[in-house]
Short mmCIF file of C-alpha atoms in Angstrom, two decimals:
data_model
loop_
_atom_site.label_atom_id
_atom_site.label_comp_id
_atom_site.label_asym_id
_atom_site.label_seq_id
_atom_site.Cartn_x
_atom_site.Cartn_y
_atom_site.Cartn_z
CA MET A 820 102.50 120.86 120.18
CA ARG A 821 106.11 119.90 119.12
CA GLY A 822 106.18 117.36 121.63
CA LEU A 823 102.86 115.80 120.46
CA ARG A 824 104.52 115.42 117.08
CA ARG A 825 106.99 113.09 118.27
CA ILE A 826 104.67 110.37 119.57
CA PRO A 827 104.38 107.61 116.77
CA PHE A 828 101.32 107.71 114.92
CA GLY A 829 100.01 104.52 116.14
CA VAL A 830 100.33 105.12 119.60
CA GLY A 831 98.65 108.67 119.31
CA LEU A 832 95.83 106.93 117.60
CA GLY A 833 95.41 104.26 120.42
CA LEU A 834 95.58 107.27 122.88
CA PHE A 835 92.92 109.30 121.26
CA ALA A 836 90.64 105.85 120.95
CA ALA A 837 91.26 105.21 124.52
CA TYR A 838 90.26 108.90 125.54
CA SER A 839 86.95 108.61 123.29
CA TYR A 840 85.90 105.49 124.79
CA ALA A 841 86.69 107.00 128.59
CA ALA A 842 84.87 110.03 127.97
CA THR A 843 81.94 108.41 126.31
CA THR A 844 81.77 106.11 129.37
CA ALA A 845 81.90 108.62 132.15
CA SER A 846 79.05 110.57 130.20
CA ALA A 847 76.89 107.72 129.80
CA ALA A 848 77.67 106.86 133.64
CA TRP A 849 76.14 109.89 134.63
CA PHE A 850 72.53 109.38 132.84
CA VAL A 851 73.00 105.50 134.40
CA ARG A 852 73.15 106.93 137.60
CA ARG A 853 70.73 109.58 137.42
CA ASP A 854 68.06 107.06 135.92
CA HIS A 855 68.64 103.79 137.93
CA GLY A 856 70.14 105.19 141.12
CA ALA A 857 73.10 103.10 140.70
CA ASP A 858 76.34 104.04 142.46
CA LEU A 859 79.38 105.22 140.84
CA PRO A 860 81.14 102.19 140.31
CA THR A 861 78.17 100.30 139.09
CA SER A 862 77.44 103.30 136.76
CA LEU A 863 80.82 103.18 135.27
CA LEU A 864 80.93 99.33 134.84
CA TRP A 865 77.17 99.59 133.34
CA ALA A 866 78.13 102.31 130.95
CA GLY A 867 81.53 100.54 129.93
CA LEU A 868 79.74 97.40 129.09
CA LEU A 869 77.18 99.25 126.87
CA TYR A 870 79.80 100.79 124.70
CA ALA A 871 82.37 97.90 124.87
CA PRO A 872 81.14 96.64 121.46
CA ASN A 873 82.22 99.79 119.94
CA VAL A 874 85.63 98.91 120.73
CA VAL A 875 85.41 95.75 118.86
CA THR A 876 84.15 97.89 116.12
CA GLY A 877 87.24 100.31 116.21
CA LEU A 878 89.67 97.05 116.06
CA LEU A 879 87.67 95.71 113.09
CA VAL A 880 87.89 99.17 111.29
CA TRP A 881 91.62 99.01 112.14
CA ALA A 882 91.99 95.46 110.75
CA VAL A 883 90.44 96.42 107.65
CA LEU A 884 92.53 99.49 107.13
CA ARG A 885 95.68 97.71 108.04
CA ARG A 886 94.89 95.12 105.32
CA PHE A 887 93.70 97.24 102.41
CA GLY A 888 94.83 100.92 103.12
CA ALA A 889 92.92 103.98 102.87
CA GLU A 890 91.77 103.16 99.41
CA TRP A 891 88.27 102.41 97.82
CA ARG A 892 88.60 98.30 98.56
CA ALA A 893 88.65 99.37 102.39
CA MET A 894 85.45 101.73 101.91
CA GLY A 895 83.93 98.78 100.02
CA VAL A 896 84.79 96.19 102.71
CA LEU A 897 83.75 98.43 105.65
CA THR A 898 80.39 99.07 103.63
CA ALA A 899 79.86 95.28 103.48
CA LEU A 900 80.67 94.83 106.96
CA ALA A 901 78.40 97.28 108.02
CA PRO A 902 74.92 95.57 108.67
CA PRO A 903 76.53 92.68 110.46
CA ALA A 904 78.50 94.78 112.39
CA VAL A 905 75.84 97.13 113.53
CA VAL A 906 73.19 94.53 114.35
CA SER A 907 75.96 92.55 116.38
CA ALA A 908 76.73 96.01 118.23
CA ALA A 909 72.99 96.40 119.04
CA LEU A 910 72.37 93.13 120.37
CA ALA A 911 75.39 93.04 122.44
CA MET A 912 74.55 96.52 123.91
CA THR A 913 71.09 95.62 124.49
CA GLY A 914 72.50 92.00 126.34
CA ALA A 915 74.76 94.37 128.51
CA ASP A 916 71.88 96.62 129.51
CA GLY A 917 69.57 93.59 130.33
CA ALA A 918 72.51 91.74 132.43
CA MET A 919 72.99 94.83 134.19
CA ARG A 920 69.23 95.45 134.81
CA GLY A 921 68.79 92.00 136.02
CA ALA A 922 65.99 91.59 133.34
CA GLY A 923 64.68 88.46 132.01
CA TRP A 924 63.54 89.66 128.63
CA SER A 925 61.87 87.87 126.15
CA VAL A 926 63.38 87.19 122.62
CA ALA A 927 60.75 89.67 121.27
CA GLU A 928 61.64 92.36 123.90
CA ILE A 929 65.40 91.78 123.17
CA MET A 930 64.68 92.41 119.36
CA ALA A 931 62.53 95.37 120.10
CA ARG A 932 65.13 97.09 122.20
CA SER A 933 68.12 96.14 119.92
CA ILE A 934 66.23 97.86 116.82
CA ASP A 935 65.70 100.86 119.09
CA ARG A 936 69.45 100.75 119.67
CA LEU A 937 70.16 100.65 115.78
CA PRO A 938 70.40 104.14 115.42
CA VAL A 939 73.06 104.74 117.61
CA ALA A 940 74.86 101.43 116.44
CA ILE A 941 74.84 102.97 113.09
CA LEU A 942 76.16 106.42 113.79
CA LEU A 943 78.80 105.04 115.95
CA TYR A 944 79.96 102.76 113.27
CA THR A 945 79.98 105.24 110.72
CA ALA A 946 81.81 107.83 112.79
CA ILE A 947 84.56 105.08 113.80
CA GLY A 948 84.82 104.27 110.23
CA ALA A 949 85.19 107.82 109.10
CA ALA A 950 87.71 108.48 111.67
CA GLY A 951 89.82 105.59 110.89
CA LEU A 952 89.78 106.32 107.06
CA ALA A 953 90.83 110.03 108.01
CA ALA A 954 93.68 108.95 110.22
CA ALA A 955 94.61 106.22 107.56
CA HIS A 956 94.83 109.26 104.79
CA TRP A 957 96.67 111.50 107.21
CA ARG A 958 99.42 108.73 107.92
CA ARG A 959 99.71 108.08 104.01
CA ALA A 960 100.21 111.77 103.39
CA ILE A 961 103.01 111.96 105.93
CA ARG A 962 104.60 108.99 104.61
CA GLN A 963 104.15 110.46 100.91
CA ARG A 964 105.59 113.77 102.07
CA ALA A 965 108.78 111.69 103.68
CA GLU A 966 109.48 109.92 100.73
CA MET A 967 109.34 112.73 98.33
CA GLU A 968 111.69 114.90 100.42
CA ALA A 969 114.09 111.63 100.66
CA LEU A 970 113.98 111.25 97.04
CA SER A 971 114.53 114.80 96.12
CA ALA A 972 117.58 114.99 97.98
CA ALA A 973 118.71 111.79 96.79
CA LEU A 974 117.91 112.77 93.21
CA VAL A 975 119.91 115.85 93.55
CA GLU A 976 122.80 114.33 94.69
CA ALA A 977 122.80 111.84 91.85
CA ARG A 978 122.90 114.78 89.55
CA ARG A 979 125.61 116.11 91.37
CA ALA A 980 127.47 112.74 91.58
CA GLN A 981 127.33 112.44 87.64
CA SER A 982 128.56 116.16 86.97
CA ASP A 983 131.50 115.93 89.62
CA PRO A 984 134.72 116.95 87.71
CA ALA A 985 136.43 114.63 89.88
CA ALA A 986 134.49 111.57 89.10
CA PRO A 987 136.34 108.88 86.95
CA PRO A 988 135.67 108.66 83.27
CA SER A 989 132.10 107.43 82.54
CA GLU A 990 131.47 103.77 81.16
CA ARG A 991 130.18 103.58 77.74
CA LEU A 992 127.85 100.79 76.31
CA MET A 993 127.61 99.67 72.67
CA VAL A 994 124.02 99.82 71.71
CA GLY A 995 122.83 98.17 68.62
CA VAL A 996 121.06 100.84 66.25
CA GLY A 997 119.74 99.32 63.04
CA ARG A 998 122.46 97.42 61.56
CA GLY A 999 125.29 99.08 63.49
CA ARG A 1000 126.03 100.08 66.74
CA VAL A 1001 126.93 103.25 68.69
CA PRO A 1002 128.77 103.95 72.03
CA VAL A 1003 126.40 105.58 74.40
CA ALA A 1004 127.72 107.51 77.57
CA VAL A 1005 126.13 105.99 80.76
CA PRO A 1006 125.16 109.37 82.16
CA GLU A 1007 123.64 110.11 78.58
CA ILE A 1008 121.04 107.17 79.12
CA GLU A 1009 117.52 108.18 80.76
CA TRP A 1010 116.06 104.58 81.15
CA ILE A 1011 116.16 101.06 80.07
CA ALA A 1012 113.43 98.90 79.48
CA SER A 1013 113.36 94.78 79.40
CA ALA A 1014 112.77 93.04 76.22
CA GLY A 1015 113.26 89.49 77.31
CA ASN A 1016 117.09 88.62 76.86
CA TYR A 1017 117.59 92.14 75.68
CA ALA A 1018 117.20 95.67 76.81
CA VAL A 1019 115.96 98.74 75.15
CA VAL A 1020 118.13 101.68 75.86
CA HIS A 1021 116.90 105.26 75.82
CA TRP A 1022 119.23 108.24 75.39
CA ARG A 1023 118.66 111.64 73.52
CA ASP A 1024 115.36 110.78 72.04
CA ARG A 1025 117.07 107.86 70.66
CA GLU A 1026 116.66 104.39 71.28
CA GLY A 1027 118.72 101.09 70.54
CA LEU A 1028 118.88 97.28 71.60
CA LEU A 1029 121.55 95.96 74.23
CA ARG A 1030 122.41 92.13 74.54
CA GLU A 1031 121.82 91.78 78.46
CA THR A 1032 119.26 91.21 80.79
CA LEU A 1033 117.64 94.16 82.70
CA GLN A 1034 118.98 92.44 85.92
CA ALA A 1035 122.22 92.17 84.79
CA LEU A 1036 122.33 95.96 83.72
CA GLU A 1037 120.61 96.80 87.21
CA THR A 1038 123.49 95.28 88.97
CA ARG A 1039 126.14 96.80 86.55
CA LEU A 1040 124.78 100.25 86.67
CA ALA A 1041 123.71 100.75 90.24
CA PRO A 1042 126.94 102.39 90.93
CA HIS A 1043 126.46 105.04 88.39
CA GLY A 1044 122.71 106.01 89.91
CA PHE A 1045 120.38 103.65 88.46
CA ALA A 1046 117.58 102.21 90.03
CA ARG A 1047 114.70 99.66 89.60
CA SER A 1048 111.48 101.48 89.07
CA HIS A 1049 109.26 98.47 87.78
CA ARG A 1050 109.95 94.97 87.07
CA SER A 1051 110.85 95.73 83.44
CA THR A 1052 112.15 99.26 83.76
CA LEU A 1053 115.73 100.61 85.23
CA VAL A 1054 115.64 104.62 85.60
CA ASN A 1055 118.81 106.67 85.61
CA LEU A 1056 118.24 108.96 88.58
CA ALA A 1057 120.11 112.06 87.63
CA ARG A 1058 117.82 112.21 84.54
CA VAL A 1059 114.50 112.46 86.78
CA ARG A 1060 112.91 115.81 86.45
CA GLU A 1061 109.78 115.45 88.40
CA LEU A 1062 108.30 113.10 90.88
CA LYS A 1063 104.56 112.75 91.81
CA PRO A 1064 102.76 110.37 94.15
CA LEU A 1065 99.88 108.51 92.76
CA ALA A 1066 96.54 107.44 94.49
CA ASP A 1067 97.34 103.92 94.61
CA GLY A 1068 100.58 104.42 96.32
CA ALA A 1069 102.91 104.24 93.20
CA TRP A 1070 104.88 107.37 91.77
CA ARG A 1071 104.84 109.04 88.56
CA VAL A 1072 108.48 109.89 87.21
CA THR A 1073 109.02 112.67 84.58
CA LEU A 1074 112.47 112.48 82.83
CA ASP A 1075 114.31 115.16 81.30
CA SER A 1076 112.91 114.26 77.92
CA GLY A 1077 109.40 114.41 78.96
CA ALA A 1078 108.85 110.67 79.23
CA GLU A 1079 106.82 109.48 82.03
CA LEU A 1080 107.24 106.30 83.89
CA VAL A 1081 105.77 104.70 87.23
CA VAL A 1082 107.31 103.57 89.91
CA SER A 1083 105.25 100.51 91.08
CA ARG A 1084 104.35 100.08 94.66
CA SER A 1085 106.26 96.63 95.01
CA TYR A 1086 109.41 98.55 94.17
CA ARG A 1087 108.64 101.99 96.01
CA ASP A 1088 110.55 100.75 99.14
CA GLY A 1089 113.38 99.39 97.35
CA PHE A 1090 113.54 102.35 95.38
CA LEU A 1091 113.89 104.73 98.57
CA ALA A 1092 116.24 101.95 100.18
CA ARG A 1093 118.62 101.96 97.04
CA LEU A 1094 118.62 105.94 97.46
CA GLY A 1095 119.83 105.49 101.11
CA GLY A 1096 116.54 106.57 102.31
CA SER A 1097 113.63 105.02 104.11
CA ALA A 1098 110.10 104.97 103.94
CA ALA A 1099 109.77 105.75 107.72
CA VAL A 1100 111.55 109.03 107.73
CA GLU A 1101 109.90 111.40 110.04
CA VAL A 1102 108.48 114.57 109.06
CA SER A 1103 106.51 116.91 110.68
CA PRO A 1104 102.84 116.79 109.87
CA SER A 1105 102.27 120.78 110.34
CA GLU A 1106 101.67 121.08 106.68
CA PRO A 1107 99.71 119.35 103.94
CA SER A 1108 101.47 116.53 102.20
CA ALA A 1109 103.61 117.35 99.18
CA VAL A 1110 102.07 116.06 96.03
CA ARG A 1111 104.49 117.46 93.68
CA SER A 1112 108.33 117.70 93.98
CA SER A 1113 110.33 119.48 91.29
CA LEU A 1114 113.97 119.04 91.24
CA ILE A 1115 115.94 122.40 90.80
CA GLY A 1116 119.33 123.37 90.44
CA ARG A 1117 119.73 120.69 87.85
CA THR A 1118 123.26 120.37 86.66
CA GLY A 1119 124.85 118.67 83.49
CA SER A 1120 124.88 115.07 82.40
CA GLY A 1121 128.44 114.54 83.26
CA ARG A 1122 131.64 113.58 81.09
CA THR A 1123 131.11 111.68 77.90
CA GLY A 1124 134.60 110.38 77.42
CA GLY A 1125 135.68 107.09 79.08
CA VAL A 1126 136.06 103.26 78.41
CA VAL A 1127 133.73 101.68 75.74
CA SER A 1128 132.38 98.35 77.23
CA ASP A 1129 131.72 96.10 74.20
CA ILE A 1130 128.63 93.76 74.70
#
């Protein structure tokens, strides 16, 4: 079993599909040989051609899931494609059957036989679609678990780095509050929001303005454990208390203060790359995906003394 878990997901899914097609063909060939007296090679060819349209159906389902993912949009597209796909499969199966029989059926006969095959075509399309969606959900669960484990480890490391006594004095930012400005130690900052050419700094349930763009702050604060979670949000990783994946592939981040932010899908992979992780980390699928990861062993916010940066 452990050896099977090392097989890449796409390879495993392809092998399963090939096995299903081969098993179905072999089973159908037995009935073809019994009912029509064909030899073994002819029976296998006959049955293989009968169910070949379902290989096309499988490729169609794979293409839809690859484009839209295991979401409601994919289900909607597959539902919309069902009538033409099912009718095409029934016609193709009837055509293959007629070709192997050497029958010169009329159009009316072909249509009648195709209608008789519609229940089987519908059943196979539904089964292939359901199997594809289940496989896509399973793959997403594995990915989410890998991402959550990588993030949890990186966030604990970020807390440890900020609380390291041997670390150099933390930088301070001069943040505008009311008519004055106050120095704020970088480790005390929870998150920063964009406000045009300004940035709104949030720390200790307070907020203030900084005359600097979020992009400039991202470059400046990256060495201090800050990462972009959204096009308008910068987060102090050491202040993240909890992570929770959302159904659309984004994450919900809960900070020490209880504030909740979203790591958007477009910044998700970059978020992991910034932490030195990877969205492709391999995790054993033996357990259900982790949908919630609480960070434990939380440390202090680090030193507050240091150099004041007047902006």
